[in-house]
Amino acid sequence: MTEITLGSGGLETQEELRAALEEVRRWEKDQRQLMIWERLTRLPFKLLDKLTPKIVHEKIGLLLDELGSYIQNGGNYLVAGRKVGELVGEVSSETAGKREGPYPLAVMDEAARRLSKSRSNFATAQGATTGFGGVFTLAADIPAILGLSLKVIQEIGLCYGYNPLEKEERIFAVKVMQLASADTVGKRAILEELDLELGSDGRIGGGEGAAVSKIQGWREVIAAYRDNWSSKKLLQTIPVAGMFFGAYTNREMLKAVAEAAMMLYRKRRILTRLADNGQTNTLST
């Protein structure tokens, strides 16, 4: 990611915003590219069903209700924004900037990177701990990694000024998680859907589709996560050795989630600033 210099004394220029938006567009294009290795590493669904331990299926079933509760009212996964706000203020003050917004994009980027690194490290340790006991502790890892995923998405969203107390933002957070866990075909569909749902000013519901307000796709997230867990976490069911596989898979999953969150929230903030300055987004998707 090309960094906009911290401590420049103000917000970004139009040229910097457009360059940053073009960078996000390139990332989105890369997500749409079909990788041969991705096809080879995915097992047929029926085989995954047979290999996935029963206790994993049961836990995933429970997560359906929990995700539905999160979308409706935040549930146990909703995070408070105070600490994130303090972090962004600290990053700004480190560069002789203001401790109150609006913050330059570079300040928000740096705060998001710090949160991403912190949560990835936590996920690594958590995966090693739950992986040590094999299949018996794998069931505890599933809700934990889901909670960490939603937590880091909300926190990164807060870095860019988006409040998870709003239902539309919780729906968007689930779509981010869905994007991170999907295969390439799924990523294409999700990115196209988000392009319709986001207005030219980066706000939800401004596009022609506006389907995000009627989302039922959170069930698809669970299906994608089952595929992801089954194909990547089977080796974690081996006692002791699962510690190493758990640490690795959890770290990579959190890194993917954090990257998707940072890119998509960053895109929305850029579009909003361009719109506020009377600039129309003419870059192709």
XYZ file of C-alpha atoms in Angstrom:
285
model
C 0.000 0.000 0.000
C 1.342 3.378 -1.017
C 1.470 5.528 2.088
C 0.417 9.155 2.176
C 2.983 10.979 4.255
C 2.078 11.437 7.912
C 2.327 14.884 9.427
C 1.782 16.761 6.188
C -0.215 19.352 8.113
C -3.630 18.705 6.542
C -5.897 16.366 4.653
C -5.037 14.797 1.340
C -4.981 16.507 -2.007
C -7.357 15.383 -4.745
C -4.449 13.749 -6.550
C -3.460 11.762 -3.460
C -7.033 10.610 -2.912
C -7.412 9.474 -6.486
C -4.080 7.651 -6.386
C -5.167 5.888 -3.180
C -8.502 4.945 -4.748
C -6.759 3.539 -7.808
C -4.654 1.393 -5.481
C -7.793 -0.048 -3.896
C -9.188 -0.719 -7.365
C -6.072 -2.716 -8.232
C -6.460 -4.736 -5.019
C -10.090 -5.475 -5.915
C -8.998 -6.590 -9.379
C -6.432 -8.951 -7.847
C -9.170 -10.484 -5.666
C -11.126 -11.324 -8.810
C -8.238 -13.262 -10.360
C -8.695 -17.047 -10.333
C -5.744 -18.835 -8.751
C -4.971 -22.387 -9.921
C -3.649 -23.368 -6.491
C -6.931 -22.247 -4.933
C -8.849 -24.788 -6.988
C -6.394 -27.539 -6.201
C -6.481 -26.962 -2.451
C -10.280 -27.072 -2.168
C -11.775 -30.493 -1.553
C -15.193 -31.496 -2.910
C -17.994 -30.383 -0.614
C -19.288 -33.909 0.117
C -15.802 -35.039 1.116
C -15.433 -32.015 3.378
C -18.761 -32.903 4.976
C -17.488 -36.367 5.817
C -14.104 -35.197 7.104
C -15.450 -32.383 9.257
C -15.894 -33.583 12.856
C -19.488 -33.622 14.122
C -18.683 -31.215 16.932
C -17.505 -28.655 14.347
C -20.823 -28.915 12.503
C -22.676 -28.346 15.776
C -20.640 -25.251 16.621
C -21.119 -23.805 13.159
C -24.858 -24.324 13.507
C -24.866 -22.267 16.697
C -22.985 -19.473 14.935
C -25.919 -18.977 12.555
C -28.037 -17.649 15.407
C -25.150 -15.630 16.839
C -24.457 -13.885 13.529
C -28.140 -13.141 13.126
C -28.165 -11.595 16.602
C -25.063 -9.552 15.777
C -26.697 -8.092 12.672
C -29.896 -7.233 14.526
C -28.542 -5.738 17.745
C -24.777 -6.244 17.959
C -24.965 -9.055 20.504
C -21.786 -10.174 22.214
C -19.622 -9.230 19.230
C -20.257 -5.471 19.253
C -17.188 -3.409 20.177
C -16.923 -0.015 21.855
C -15.286 2.765 19.922
C -13.601 4.688 22.743
C -10.287 2.817 22.716
C -10.094 2.881 18.944
C -10.758 6.611 18.973
C -7.960 7.080 21.499
C -5.581 5.069 19.313
C -6.321 7.159 16.227
C -5.819 10.315 18.291
C -2.475 9.014 19.572
C -1.281 8.204 16.060
C -2.246 11.702 14.939
C -0.460 13.377 17.863
C 2.689 11.350 17.157
C 2.920 13.192 13.857
C 2.157 16.632 15.344
C -1.393 16.374 14.115
C -4.716 17.057 15.849
C -6.085 14.637 18.456
C -9.554 15.125 17.031
C -10.852 14.448 13.535
C -11.141 14.760 10.707
C -7.896 12.816 10.425
C -5.692 12.430 7.347
C -6.029 9.102 5.570
C -2.462 8.222 6.580
C -3.349 8.475 10.277
C -6.356 6.181 9.838
C -4.212 3.746 7.808
C -1.554 3.571 10.512
C -4.101 3.004 13.291
C -5.716 0.227 11.224
C -2.320 -1.408 10.619
C -1.525 -1.411 14.343
C -4.863 -2.993 15.171
C -4.407 -5.572 12.413
C -0.995 -6.588 13.732
C -2.220 -6.778 17.316
C -5.253 -8.942 16.456
C -3.235 -11.215 14.169
C -0.734 -11.840 16.965
C -3.584 -12.607 19.348
C -5.164 -14.996 16.824
C -1.821 -16.782 16.404
C -1.528 -17.386 20.136
C -5.165 -18.389 20.399
C -4.843 -20.866 17.501
C -1.776 -22.454 19.082
C -3.595 -22.842 22.386
C -6.737 -24.422 20.954
C -4.743 -26.494 18.465
C -2.780 -28.197 21.229
C -5.740 -30.370 22.202
C -6.664 -31.405 18.674
C -10.323 -31.971 17.805
C -11.357 -31.553 21.438
C -10.321 -27.899 21.517
C -10.991 -27.128 17.842
C -14.647 -26.550 18.729
C -13.567 -23.712 21.028
C -11.440 -22.193 18.265
C -14.358 -21.708 15.873
C -16.410 -19.131 17.819
C -13.168 -17.519 18.981
C -11.876 -16.871 15.467
C -15.312 -15.660 14.366
C -15.387 -13.211 17.267
C -11.873 -11.997 16.509
C -12.783 -11.522 12.843
C -15.819 -9.399 13.622
C -13.881 -7.486 16.271
C -11.024 -6.470 13.990
C -13.427 -5.537 11.162
C -15.412 -3.251 13.468
C -12.252 -1.731 14.926
C -10.807 -0.992 11.505
C -14.159 0.454 10.469
C -14.014 2.743 13.500
C -10.520 3.870 12.444
C -12.060 5.170 9.235
C -15.059 6.713 11.007
C -17.751 4.038 10.578
C -19.832 3.209 13.650
C -20.872 -0.453 14.206
C -23.784 0.756 16.361
C -25.556 1.365 13.055
C -27.209 -1.758 11.685
C -26.093 -1.030 8.122
C -22.488 -0.959 9.304
C -22.863 -4.338 11.035
C -24.231 -5.761 7.806
C -21.268 -4.290 5.942
C -18.891 -5.875 8.499
C -20.386 -9.299 7.777
C -19.954 -8.693 4.040
C -16.287 -7.870 4.642
C -15.881 -11.128 6.558
C -17.663 -12.979 3.789
C -15.299 -11.486 1.192
C -12.231 -12.533 3.161
C -13.419 -16.142 3.482
C -14.777 -16.623 -0.043
C -13.125 -18.317 -2.984
C -12.295 -16.258 -6.067
C -15.698 -16.741 -7.706
C -17.363 -15.670 -4.481
C -15.074 -12.645 -4.163
C -16.082 -11.472 -7.623
C -19.777 -11.674 -6.763
C -19.345 -9.902 -3.412
C -17.248 -7.087 -4.870
C -19.774 -6.556 -7.666
C -22.586 -6.503 -5.097
C -20.746 -3.958 -2.960
C -20.143 -1.766 -6.001
C -23.928 -1.606 -6.460
C -24.640 -1.027 -2.777
C -22.148 1.806 -2.261
C -22.978 5.211 -3.626
C -20.399 7.371 -5.339
C -19.956 9.083 -1.962
C -18.999 5.812 -0.226
C -22.181 5.611 1.817
C -24.228 2.430 2.059
C -27.462 2.372 0.132
C -26.468 4.982 -2.423
C -26.191 2.538 -5.310
C -28.942 1.132 -7.510
C -28.851 -2.279 -5.855
C -29.179 -1.143 -2.227
C -29.500 -4.850 -1.409
C -27.338 -4.555 1.652
C -30.363 -3.467 3.698
C -32.080 -6.767 2.869
C -29.067 -9.004 3.318
C -29.591 -12.690 3.904
C -26.035 -13.512 2.870
C -24.808 -13.919 6.443
C -25.804 -17.590 6.119
C -23.450 -17.801 3.167
C -20.663 -16.585 5.445
C -21.116 -19.655 7.622
C -21.091 -21.946 4.570
C -17.886 -20.309 3.337
C -16.330 -20.505 6.782
C -17.177 -24.194 7.049
C -15.391 -24.754 3.753
C -12.467 -22.666 4.972
C -12.229 -24.355 8.358
C -12.661 -27.838 6.906
C -9.967 -27.493 4.268
C -7.459 -25.532 6.330
C -8.025 -26.800 9.856
C -8.248 -30.575 9.425
C -4.611 -30.932 10.473
C -5.455 -28.927 13.581
C -7.473 -31.904 14.798
C -4.209 -33.758 15.520
C -3.300 -33.303 19.203
C -0.087 -31.342 19.893
C 0.817 -31.027 16.182
C -2.423 -29.081 15.747
C -0.832 -26.295 17.779
C 1.397 -25.309 14.855
C -1.337 -25.627 12.236
C -3.777 -23.711 14.434
C -1.358 -20.844 14.966
C -0.621 -20.564 11.236
C -4.205 -20.819 9.951
C -5.585 -18.394 12.515
C -2.901 -15.814 11.740
C -3.515 -16.067 7.994
C -7.291 -15.895 8.395
C -7.081 -12.768 10.569
C -4.595 -11.143 8.188
C -6.975 -11.752 5.269
C -9.932 -10.350 7.201
C -7.981 -7.273 8.332
C -6.677 -6.600 4.825
C -10.170 -6.790 3.323
C -11.537 -4.521 6.050
C -8.799 -1.940 5.616
C -9.175 -1.816 1.838
C -12.973 -1.573 1.798
C -13.325 0.984 4.589
C -10.432 2.959 3.123
C -12.235 2.989 -0.223
C -15.409 4.320 1.375
C -13.563 7.107 3.195
C -11.749 8.120 -0.012
C -15.018 8.214 -1.974
C -16.640 10.303 0.749
C -13.815 12.839 0.717
C -13.853 13.074 -3.047
C -17.626 13.617 -2.960
C -17.356 16.212 -0.181
C -14.883 18.104 -2.342
C -17.225 18.000 -5.301
C -15.246 15.413 -7.186
C -17.032 12.648 -9.048
C -15.493 9.192 -9.030
C -14.692 8.489 -12.652
C -12.292 5.622 -12.108
C -13.434 2.355 -13.645
C -14.219 -0.627 -11.462
